[in-house]
Amino acid sequence: MSAILFENARIIDPSRGLDETGSLLIQDGKIVAAGSDVRNQGAPEGAQIIDLNGKAVLPGLVDARVFVGEPGAEHRETIASASRAAAAGGVTSIIMMPDTDPVIDDVALVEFVKRTARDTAVVNVHPAAAITKGLHGEEMTEIGLLRDAGAVAFTEGRQTIANTQLMRRALTYARDFDAVIACETRDPYLGATGVMNEGLFASWLGLSGSPREAEVIPLERDLRLAALTNSNYHAAQLSCEMSAEAVRRSKDLGAKVTAGVSINHLSLNENDIGEFRTFFRLSPPLRSEQDRLAMVEAVKNGTIDIIVSAHDPQDVDTKRLPFSDAEAGAIGLETLLGAALRLYHNDSIPLLRLVEVLSTAPARIFGLDAGTLKPGARADIAIVDLDEPWIVREEDLHSLSKNSCFESARFQGRVVHTLVAGKTVYSA
């Protein structure tokens, strides 16, 4: 593979605290050099030289919470289609949730995902395996064997493990195999029928509410178990100020915990449900504006470690229903960066921190070879025009499902090229 030299670029690499004008040199699928000093070294003989005219070069994004329909619901999303959507959004690595049919709960299914990704995907696809067989919350899977087979995390996907003793045992096993337990925290009984945030607005709309406590109570339990077992625990998708406060306390006490938030909960609030728009039917539900602002601040100050898309494709049959009957979930791979850049443009989160939580931090948490522009790293990069305006249109989306919270939204900042191992997998 010939060398490529990107010149006149804004090099943004949180792994080195780098945000400067410079160049990036790629050869044989690896990064040779990146930064301001590269310009003085010149290009290797025969290298392709590309002037980026000030566009930003970022480590490829790492999305740690992606639901895919394959196997079992390929009409909603395949591994191939999800990877194309990811590439269009500058995402070069995804962690695929085990909520498939059959569930990814044994070695054969982990190998199926890896094989299918190798044959059909244009980005890196890493399977997460179920903590319990069939996601039933009763019998643990073989964490050691699944880890050896390539599972990068263990999760119950959309579910929460109700059995506290089983959760403790899972955390203990995960610790012994140097694995991460990543869980959504949702009480299976409190607010179980809730379809939006509990409060005055839910009453006005006549919809059942889910209180913040339905998230915080199981979160507090898990944080205490993580401290008890000295395990790596990741709160997969938090939505409210009380949850951020709980994570902060746990970190301050020395627990090995990390936390994520979806871009939806940083961009939207319960008022966006408006006219019962089912694309805004999410789990956890959109919370108040106060919660949204608190989560933005939690990302900025390091309480929350990563931002995810929570990409969850649903088809017309599951969304074109009364709000209470519609399935929760929204796609997000293609809009993750565009929506996140709003937080940069409105001065809520510095760009270097934003790229860190979208790329470097999730790679570090889940032990992936990604999230850096250091010499020797695989050349997974996103080239972004930080100022280009664009509008989200259904017909432009690569996902097989079109249930986007950001349909018709106007963004500033667009992915121009995405490279995986030095190969261009997307160009606008």
mmCIF file with all atom_site columns, C-alpha atoms in Angstrom, residues 149-320:
data_model
loop_
_atom_site.group_PDB
_atom_site.id
_atom_site.type_symbol
_atom_site.label_atom_id
_atom_site.label_alt_id
_atom_site.label_comp_id
_atom_site.label_asym_id
_atom_site.label_entity_id
_atom_site.label_seq_id
_atom_site.pdbx_PDB_ins_code
_atom_site.Cartn_x
_atom_site.Cartn_y
_atom_site.Cartn_z
_atom_site.occupancy
_atom_site.B_iso_or_equiv
_atom_site.pdbx_formal_charge
_atom_site.auth_seq_id
_atom_site.auth_comp_id
_atom_site.auth_asym_id
_atom_site.auth_atom_id
_atom_site.pdbx_PDB_model_num
ATOM 1   C CA . ALA A 1 149 ? -13.235 -15.983 21.547 1.00 0.00 ? 149 ALA A CA 1
ATOM 2   C CA . GLY A 1 150 ? -13.184 -12.211 21.128 1.00 0.00 ? 150 GLY A CA 1
ATOM 3   C CA . ALA A 1 151 ? -15.994 -10.696 23.193 1.00 0.00 ? 151 ALA A CA 1
ATOM 4   C CA . VAL A 1 152 ? -14.795 -7.244  24.269 1.00 0.00 ? 152 VAL A CA 1
ATOM 5   C CA . ALA A 1 153 ? -17.459 -6.672  26.930 1.00 0.00 ? 153 ALA A CA 1
ATOM 6   C CA . PHE A 1 154 ? -20.299 -8.420  28.742 1.00 0.00 ? 154 PHE A CA 1
ATOM 7   C CA . THR A 1 155 ? -23.749 -6.920  28.959 1.00 0.00 ? 155 THR A CA 1
ATOM 8   C CA . GLU A 1 156 ? -27.435 -7.677  29.185 1.00 0.00 ? 156 GLU A CA 1
ATOM 9   C CA . GLY A 1 157 ? -28.079 -5.218  26.368 1.00 0.00 ? 157 GLY A CA 1
ATOM 10  C CA . ARG A 1 158 ? -31.371 -3.469  27.023 1.00 0.00 ? 158 ARG A CA 1
ATOM 11  C CA . GLN A 1 159 ? -31.963 -5.430  30.241 1.00 0.00 ? 159 GLN A CA 1
ATOM 12  C CA . THR A 1 160 ? -30.831 -5.092  33.840 1.00 0.00 ? 160 THR A CA 1
ATOM 13  C CA . ILE A 1 161 ? -29.873 -8.108  35.942 1.00 0.00 ? 161 ILE A CA 1
ATOM 14  C CA . ALA A 1 162 ? -32.385 -8.209  38.797 1.00 0.00 ? 162 ALA A CA 1
ATOM 15  C CA . ASN A 1 163 ? -30.592 -10.962 40.746 1.00 0.00 ? 163 ASN A CA 1
ATOM 16  C CA . THR A 1 164 ? -28.036 -9.152  42.903 1.00 0.00 ? 164 THR A CA 1
ATOM 17  C CA . GLN A 1 165 ? -26.092 -12.304 43.785 1.00 0.00 ? 165 GLN A CA 1
ATOM 18  C CA . LEU A 1 166 ? -25.776 -13.218 40.114 1.00 0.00 ? 166 LEU A CA 1
ATOM 19  C CA . MET A 1 167 ? -24.591 -9.692  39.328 1.00 0.00 ? 167 MET A CA 1
ATOM 20  C CA . ARG A 1 168 ? -21.945 -9.934  42.023 1.00 0.00 ? 168 ARG A CA 1
ATOM 21  C CA . ARG A 1 169 ? -20.778 -13.268 40.629 1.00 0.00 ? 169 ARG A CA 1
ATOM 22  C CA . ALA A 1 170 ? -20.629 -11.868 37.086 1.00 0.00 ? 170 ALA A CA 1
ATOM 23  C CA . LEU A 1 171 ? -18.508 -8.946  38.249 1.00 0.00 ? 171 LEU A CA 1
ATOM 24  C CA . THR A 1 172 ? -16.174 -11.316 40.080 1.00 0.00 ? 172 THR A CA 1
ATOM 25  C CA . TYR A 1 173 ? -15.719 -13.563 37.045 1.00 0.00 ? 173 TYR A CA 1
ATOM 26  C CA . ALA A 1 174 ? -15.206 -10.550 34.797 1.00 0.00 ? 174 ALA A CA 1
ATOM 27  C CA . ARG A 1 175 ? -12.504 -9.245  37.144 1.00 0.00 ? 175 ARG A CA 1
ATOM 28  C CA . ASP A 1 176 ? -10.667 -12.554 37.005 1.00 0.00 ? 176 ASP A CA 1
ATOM 29  C CA . PHE A 1 177 ? -10.730 -12.523 33.182 1.00 0.00 ? 177 PHE A CA 1
ATOM 30  C CA . ASP A 1 178 ? -9.922  -8.801  32.918 1.00 0.00 ? 178 ASP A CA 1
ATOM 31  C CA . ALA A 1 179 ? -13.273 -8.138  31.267 1.00 0.00 ? 179 ALA A CA 1
ATOM 32  C CA . VAL A 1 180 ? -15.681 -5.218  31.484 1.00 0.00 ? 180 VAL A CA 1
ATOM 33  C CA . ILE A 1 181 ? -19.275 -5.565  32.642 1.00 0.00 ? 181 ILE A CA 1
ATOM 34  C CA . ALA A 1 182 ? -21.349 -2.911  30.851 1.00 0.00 ? 182 ALA A CA 1
ATOM 35  C CA . CYS A 1 183 ? -24.945 -2.610  31.961 1.00 0.00 ? 183 CYS A CA 1
ATOM 36  C CA . GLU A 1 184 ? -27.963 -0.445  31.391 1.00 0.00 ? 184 GLU A CA 1
ATOM 37  C CA . THR A 1 185 ? -29.584 0.283   34.731 1.00 0.00 ? 185 THR A CA 1
ATOM 38  C CA . ARG A 1 186 ? -33.344 0.057   34.688 1.00 0.00 ? 186 ARG A CA 1
ATOM 39  C CA . ASP A 1 187 ? -35.425 -1.303  37.539 1.00 0.00 ? 187 ASP A CA 1
ATOM 40  C CA . PRO A 1 188 ? -37.607 -4.106  36.125 1.00 0.00 ? 188 PRO A CA 1
ATOM 41  C CA . TYR A 1 189 ? -40.548 -3.123  38.313 1.00 0.00 ? 189 TYR A CA 1
ATOM 42  C CA . LEU A 1 190 ? -40.375 0.573   39.201 1.00 0.00 ? 190 LEU A CA 1
ATOM 43  C CA . GLY A 1 191 ? -41.783 2.516   36.290 1.00 0.00 ? 191 GLY A CA 1
ATOM 44  C CA . ALA A 1 192 ? -41.774 -0.635  34.180 1.00 0.00 ? 192 ALA A CA 1
ATOM 45  C CA . THR A 1 193 ? -44.710 0.584   32.105 1.00 0.00 ? 193 THR A CA 1
ATOM 46  C CA . GLY A 1 194 ? -43.309 4.102   31.769 1.00 0.00 ? 194 GLY A CA 1
ATOM 47  C CA . VAL A 1 195 ? -42.726 5.365   28.249 1.00 0.00 ? 195 VAL A CA 1
ATOM 48  C CA . MET A 1 196 ? -41.341 8.822   29.042 1.00 0.00 ? 196 MET A CA 1
ATOM 49  C CA . ASN A 1 197 ? -39.872 10.789  31.921 1.00 0.00 ? 197 ASN A CA 1
ATOM 50  C CA . GLU A 1 198 ? -42.195 10.916  34.911 1.00 0.00 ? 198 GLU A CA 1
ATOM 51  C CA . GLY A 1 199 ? -43.378 14.422  35.615 1.00 0.00 ? 199 GLY A CA 1
ATOM 52  C CA . LEU A 1 200 ? -45.759 17.196  34.711 1.00 0.00 ? 200 LEU A CA 1
ATOM 53  C CA . PHE A 1 201 ? -45.183 16.910  30.967 1.00 0.00 ? 201 PHE A CA 1
ATOM 54  C CA . ALA A 1 202 ? -46.034 13.189  31.014 1.00 0.00 ? 202 ALA A CA 1
ATOM 55  C CA . SER A 1 203 ? -49.253 14.044  32.835 1.00 0.00 ? 203 SER A CA 1
ATOM 56  C CA . TRP A 1 204 ? -50.123 16.661  30.220 1.00 0.00 ? 204 TRP A CA 1
ATOM 57  C CA . LEU A 1 205 ? -49.608 14.138  27.427 1.00 0.00 ? 205 LEU A CA 1
ATOM 58  C CA . GLY A 1 206 ? -51.450 11.398  29.277 1.00 0.00 ? 206 GLY A CA 1
ATOM 59  C CA . LEU A 1 207 ? -48.467 9.043   29.074 1.00 0.00 ? 207 LEU A CA 1
ATOM 60  C CA . SER A 1 208 ? -47.146 6.769   31.815 1.00 0.00 ? 208 SER A CA 1
ATOM 61  C CA . GLY A 1 209 ? -43.896 7.959   33.331 1.00 0.00 ? 209 GLY A CA 1
ATOM 62  C CA . SER A 1 210 ? -40.641 6.347   34.362 1.00 0.00 ? 210 SER A CA 1
ATOM 63  C CA . PRO A 1 211 ? -39.035 8.089   37.367 1.00 0.00 ? 211 PRO A CA 1
ATOM 64  C CA . ARG A 1 212 ? -35.338 8.841   37.541 1.00 0.00 ? 212 ARG A CA 1
ATOM 65  C CA . GLU A 1 213 ? -35.180 6.525   40.556 1.00 0.00 ? 213 GLU A CA 1
ATOM 66  C CA . ALA A 1 214 ? -35.862 3.588   38.216 1.00 0.00 ? 214 ALA A CA 1
ATOM 67  C CA . GLU A 1 215 ? -32.399 4.261   36.790 1.00 0.00 ? 215 GLU A CA 1
ATOM 68  C CA . VAL A 1 216 ? -30.589 5.412   39.905 1.00 0.00 ? 216 VAL A CA 1
ATOM 69  C CA . ILE A 1 217 ? -31.570 2.592   42.288 1.00 0.00 ? 217 ILE A CA 1
ATOM 70  C CA . PRO A 1 218 ? -30.073 -0.268  40.198 1.00 0.00 ? 218 PRO A CA 1
ATOM 71  C CA . LEU A 1 219 ? -27.133 1.993   39.329 1.00 0.00 ? 219 LEU A CA 1
ATOM 72  C CA . GLU A 1 220 ? -26.332 2.537   43.008 1.00 0.00 ? 220 GLU A CA 1
ATOM 73  C CA . ARG A 1 221 ? -26.502 -1.208  43.563 1.00 0.00 ? 221 ARG A CA 1
ATOM 74  C CA . ASP A 1 222 ? -24.131 -1.908  40.681 1.00 0.00 ? 222 ASP A CA 1
ATOM 75  C CA . LEU A 1 223 ? -21.671 0.768   41.769 1.00 0.00 ? 223 LEU A CA 1
ATOM 76  C CA . ARG A 1 224 ? -21.517 -0.736  45.252 1.00 0.00 ? 224 ARG A CA 1
ATOM 77  C CA . LEU A 1 225 ? -21.033 -4.226  43.824 1.00 0.00 ? 225 LEU A CA 1
ATOM 78  C CA . ALA A 1 226 ? -18.249 -2.952  41.576 1.00 0.00 ? 226 ALA A CA 1
ATOM 79  C CA . ALA A 1 227 ? -16.490 -1.510  44.623 1.00 0.00 ? 227 ALA A CA 1
ATOM 80  C CA . LEU A 1 228 ? -17.087 -4.708  46.591 1.00 0.00 ? 228 LEU A CA 1
ATOM 81  C CA . THR A 1 229 ? -15.619 -6.939  43.873 1.00 0.00 ? 229 THR A CA 1
ATOM 82  C CA . ASN A 1 230 ? -12.950 -4.495  42.642 1.00 0.00 ? 230 ASN A CA 1
ATOM 83  C CA . SER A 1 231 ? -14.229 -5.048  39.109 1.00 0.00 ? 231 SER A CA 1
ATOM 84  C CA . ASN A 1 232 ? -14.318 -2.968  35.944 1.00 0.00 ? 232 ASN A CA 1
ATOM 85  C CA . TYR A 1 233 ? -17.902 -1.761  35.673 1.00 0.00 ? 233 TYR A CA 1
ATOM 86  C CA . HIS A 1 234 ? -19.330 0.468   32.972 1.00 0.00 ? 234 HIS A CA 1
ATOM 87  C CA . ALA A 1 235 ? -22.734 2.134   33.339 1.00 0.00 ? 235 ALA A CA 1
ATOM 88  C CA . ALA A 1 236 ? -23.704 1.912   29.707 1.00 0.00 ? 236 ALA A CA 1
ATOM 89  C CA . GLN A 1 237 ? -26.246 4.658   29.209 1.00 0.00 ? 237 GLN A CA 1
ATOM 90  C CA . LEU A 1 238 ? -27.230 7.163   31.866 1.00 0.00 ? 238 LEU A CA 1
ATOM 91  C CA . SER A 1 239 ? -29.772 9.919   31.477 1.00 0.00 ? 239 SER A CA 1
ATOM 92  C CA . CYS A 1 240 ? -30.173 12.072  34.574 1.00 0.00 ? 240 CYS A CA 1
ATOM 93  C CA . GLU A 1 241 ? -28.363 14.315  37.018 1.00 0.00 ? 241 GLU A CA 1
ATOM 94  C CA . MET A 1 242 ? -28.844 11.946  39.962 1.00 0.00 ? 242 MET A CA 1
ATOM 95  C CA . SER A 1 243 ? -27.064 9.169   38.060 1.00 0.00 ? 243 SER A CA 1
ATOM 96  C CA . ALA A 1 244 ? -24.118 11.410  37.244 1.00 0.00 ? 244 ALA A CA 1
ATOM 97  C CA . GLU A 1 245 ? -23.855 12.362  40.910 1.00 0.00 ? 245 GLU A CA 1
ATOM 98  C CA . ALA A 1 246 ? -23.843 8.685   41.915 1.00 0.00 ? 246 ALA A CA 1
ATOM 99  C CA . VAL A 1 247 ? -21.036 7.907   39.468 1.00 0.00 ? 247 VAL A CA 1
ATOM 100 C CA . ARG A 1 248 ? -19.021 10.888  40.703 1.00 0.00 ? 248 ARG A CA 1
ATOM 101 C CA . ARG A 1 249 ? -19.292 9.691   44.312 1.00 0.00 ? 249 ARG A CA 1
ATOM 102 C CA . SER A 1 250 ? -18.265 6.174   43.336 1.00 0.00 ? 250 SER A CA 1
ATOM 103 C CA . LYS A 1 251 ? -15.234 7.407   41.417 1.00 0.00 ? 251 LYS A CA 1
ATOM 104 C CA . ASP A 1 252 ? -14.209 9.648   44.292 1.00 0.00 ? 252 ASP A CA 1
ATOM 105 C CA . LEU A 1 253 ? -14.234 6.579   46.550 1.00 0.00 ? 253 LEU A CA 1
ATOM 106 C CA . GLY A 1 254 ? -11.851 4.787   44.193 1.00 0.00 ? 254 GLY A CA 1
ATOM 107 C CA . ALA A 1 255 ? -14.162 2.347   42.421 1.00 0.00 ? 255 ALA A CA 1
ATOM 108 C CA . LYS A 1 256 ? -13.108 1.237   38.928 1.00 0.00 ? 256 LYS A CA 1
ATOM 109 C CA . VAL A 1 257 ? -16.247 2.506   37.253 1.00 0.00 ? 257 VAL A CA 1
ATOM 110 C CA . THR A 1 258 ? -16.900 4.348   34.016 1.00 0.00 ? 258 THR A CA 1
ATOM 111 C CA . ALA A 1 259 ? -20.082 5.659   32.474 1.00 0.00 ? 259 ALA A CA 1
ATOM 112 C CA . GLY A 1 260 ? -21.618 6.533   29.136 1.00 0.00 ? 260 GLY A CA 1
ATOM 113 C CA . VAL A 1 261 ? -24.415 8.709   27.838 1.00 0.00 ? 261 VAL A CA 1
ATOM 114 C CA . SER A 1 262 ? -26.130 8.677   24.472 1.00 0.00 ? 262 SER A CA 1
ATOM 115 C CA . ILE A 1 263 ? -25.918 11.670  22.180 1.00 0.00 ? 263 ILE A CA 1
ATOM 116 C CA . ASN A 1 264 ? -29.720 11.728  22.289 1.00 0.00 ? 264 ASN A CA 1
ATOM 117 C CA . HIS A 1 265 ? -29.708 12.567  25.989 1.00 0.00 ? 265 HIS A CA 1
ATOM 118 C CA . LEU A 1 266 ? -27.143 15.316  25.433 1.00 0.00 ? 266 LEU A CA 1
ATOM 119 C CA . SER A 1 267 ? -29.087 16.861  22.556 1.00 0.00 ? 267 SER A CA 1
ATOM 120 C CA . LEU A 1 268 ? -32.780 16.404  23.347 1.00 0.00 ? 268 LEU A CA 1
ATOM 121 C CA . ASN A 1 269 ? -35.189 16.567  26.262 1.00 0.00 ? 269 ASN A CA 1
ATOM 122 C CA . GLU A 1 270 ? -38.692 15.398  27.119 1.00 0.00 ? 270 GLU A CA 1
ATOM 123 C CA . ASN A 1 271 ? -40.256 18.388  25.353 1.00 0.00 ? 271 ASN A CA 1
ATOM 124 C CA . ASP A 1 272 ? -39.078 17.019  22.009 1.00 0.00 ? 272 ASP A CA 1
ATOM 125 C CA . ILE A 1 273 ? -41.688 14.261  22.245 1.00 0.00 ? 273 ILE A CA 1
ATOM 126 C CA . GLY A 1 274 ? -44.129 17.025  21.376 1.00 0.00 ? 274 GLY A CA 1
ATOM 127 C CA . GLU A 1 275 ? -46.814 15.566  19.142 1.00 0.00 ? 275 GLU A CA 1
ATOM 128 C CA . PHE A 1 276 ? -46.260 11.972  20.316 1.00 0.00 ? 276 PHE A CA 1
ATOM 129 C CA . ARG A 1 277 ? -43.372 11.426  17.881 1.00 0.00 ? 277 ARG A CA 1
ATOM 130 C CA . THR A 1 278 ? -42.377 7.795   18.349 1.00 0.00 ? 278 THR A CA 1
ATOM 131 C CA . PHE A 1 279 ? -38.820 8.326   17.082 1.00 0.00 ? 279 PHE A CA 1
ATOM 132 C CA . PHE A 1 280 ? -38.328 10.048  20.455 1.00 0.00 ? 280 PHE A CA 1
ATOM 133 C CA . ARG A 1 281 ? -39.545 6.967   22.350 1.00 0.00 ? 281 ARG A CA 1
ATOM 134 C CA . LEU A 1 282 ? -36.247 5.928   23.883 1.00 0.00 ? 282 LEU A CA 1
ATOM 135 C CA . SER A 1 283 ? -34.920 3.848   26.748 1.00 0.00 ? 283 SER A CA 1
ATOM 136 C CA . PRO A 1 284 ? -33.949 5.402   29.068 1.00 0.00 ? 284 PRO A CA 1
ATOM 137 C CA . PRO A 1 285 ? -36.489 8.095   28.264 1.00 0.00 ? 285 PRO A CA 1
ATOM 138 C CA . LEU A 1 286 ? -35.543 11.649  27.411 1.00 0.00 ? 286 LEU A CA 1
ATOM 139 C CA . ARG A 1 287 ? -35.373 13.597  30.658 1.00 0.00 ? 287 ARG A CA 1
ATOM 140 C CA . SER A 1 288 ? -35.791 17.249  31.633 1.00 0.00 ? 288 SER A CA 1
ATOM 141 C CA . GLU A 1 289 ? -33.697 20.123  30.311 1.00 0.00 ? 289 GLU A CA 1
ATOM 142 C CA . GLN A 1 290 ? -32.033 20.331  33.723 1.00 0.00 ? 290 GLN A CA 1
ATOM 143 C CA . ASP A 1 291 ? -30.974 16.696  33.390 1.00 0.00 ? 291 ASP A CA 1
ATOM 144 C CA . ARG A 1 292 ? -29.694 17.278  29.858 1.00 0.00 ? 292 ARG A CA 1
ATOM 145 C CA . LEU A 1 293 ? -27.562 20.208  30.946 1.00 0.00 ? 293 LEU A CA 1
ATOM 146 C CA . ALA A 1 294 ? -26.264 18.226  33.921 1.00 0.00 ? 294 ALA A CA 1
ATOM 147 C CA . MET A 1 295 ? -25.216 15.366  31.644 1.00 0.00 ? 295 MET A CA 1
ATOM 148 C CA . VAL A 1 296 ? -23.405 17.766  29.323 1.00 0.00 ? 296 VAL A CA 1
ATOM 149 C CA . GLU A 1 297 ? -21.515 19.155  32.308 1.00 0.00 ? 297 GLU A CA 1
ATOM 150 C CA . ALA A 1 298 ? -20.768 15.595  33.503 1.00 0.00 ? 298 ALA A CA 1
ATOM 151 C CA . VAL A 1 299 ? -19.161 14.810  30.140 1.00 0.00 ? 299 VAL A CA 1
ATOM 152 C CA . LYS A 1 300 ? -17.149 18.015  30.273 1.00 0.00 ? 300 LYS A CA 1
ATOM 153 C CA . ASN A 1 301 ? -15.832 17.470  33.811 1.00 0.00 ? 301 ASN A CA 1
ATOM 154 C CA . GLY A 1 302 ? -14.999 13.773  33.373 1.00 0.00 ? 302 GLY A CA 1
ATOM 155 C CA . THR A 1 303 ? -17.775 12.216  35.441 1.00 0.00 ? 303 THR A CA 1
ATOM 156 C CA . ILE A 1 304 ? -19.172 10.672  32.262 1.00 0.00 ? 304 ILE A CA 1
ATOM 157 C CA . ASP A 1 305 ? -16.439 8.977   30.240 1.00 0.00 ? 305 ASP A CA 1
ATOM 158 C CA . ILE A 1 306 ? -17.918 8.330   26.810 1.00 0.00 ? 306 ILE A CA 1
ATOM 159 C CA . ILE A 1 307 ? -20.682 9.312   24.400 1.00 0.00 ? 307 ILE A CA 1
ATOM 160 C CA . VAL A 1 308 ? -22.464 6.592   22.420 1.00 0.00 ? 308 VAL A CA 1
ATOM 161 C CA . SER A 1 309 ? -25.020 6.637   19.630 1.00 0.00 ? 309 SER A CA 1
ATOM 162 C CA . ALA A 1 310 ? -27.177 3.894   21.221 1.00 0.00 ? 310 ALA A CA 1
ATOM 163 C CA . HIS A 1 311 ? -27.945 2.977   17.599 1.00 0.00 ? 311 HIS A CA 1
ATOM 164 C CA . ASP A 1 312 ? -31.124 0.891   17.756 1.00 0.00 ? 312 ASP A CA 1
ATOM 165 C CA . PRO A 1 313 ? -32.822 0.325   14.395 1.00 0.00 ? 313 PRO A CA 1
ATOM 166 C CA . GLN A 1 314 ? -36.576 -0.194  14.390 1.00 0.00 ? 314 GLN A CA 1
ATOM 167 C CA . ASP A 1 315 ? -38.749 -0.669  11.325 1.00 0.00 ? 315 ASP A CA 1
ATOM 168 C CA . VAL A 1 316 ? -42.051 0.921   10.349 1.00 0.00 ? 316 VAL A CA 1
ATOM 169 C CA . ASP A 1 317 ? -44.075 -1.865  11.968 1.00 0.00 ? 317 ASP A CA 1
ATOM 170 C CA . THR A 1 318 ? -42.569 -1.187  15.400 1.00 0.00 ? 318 THR A CA 1
ATOM 171 C CA . LYS A 1 319 ? -42.589 2.619   15.225 1.00 0.00 ? 319 LYS A CA 1
ATOM 172 C CA . ARG A 1 320 ? -45.744 3.588   13.346 1.00 0.00 ? 320 ARG A CA 1
#
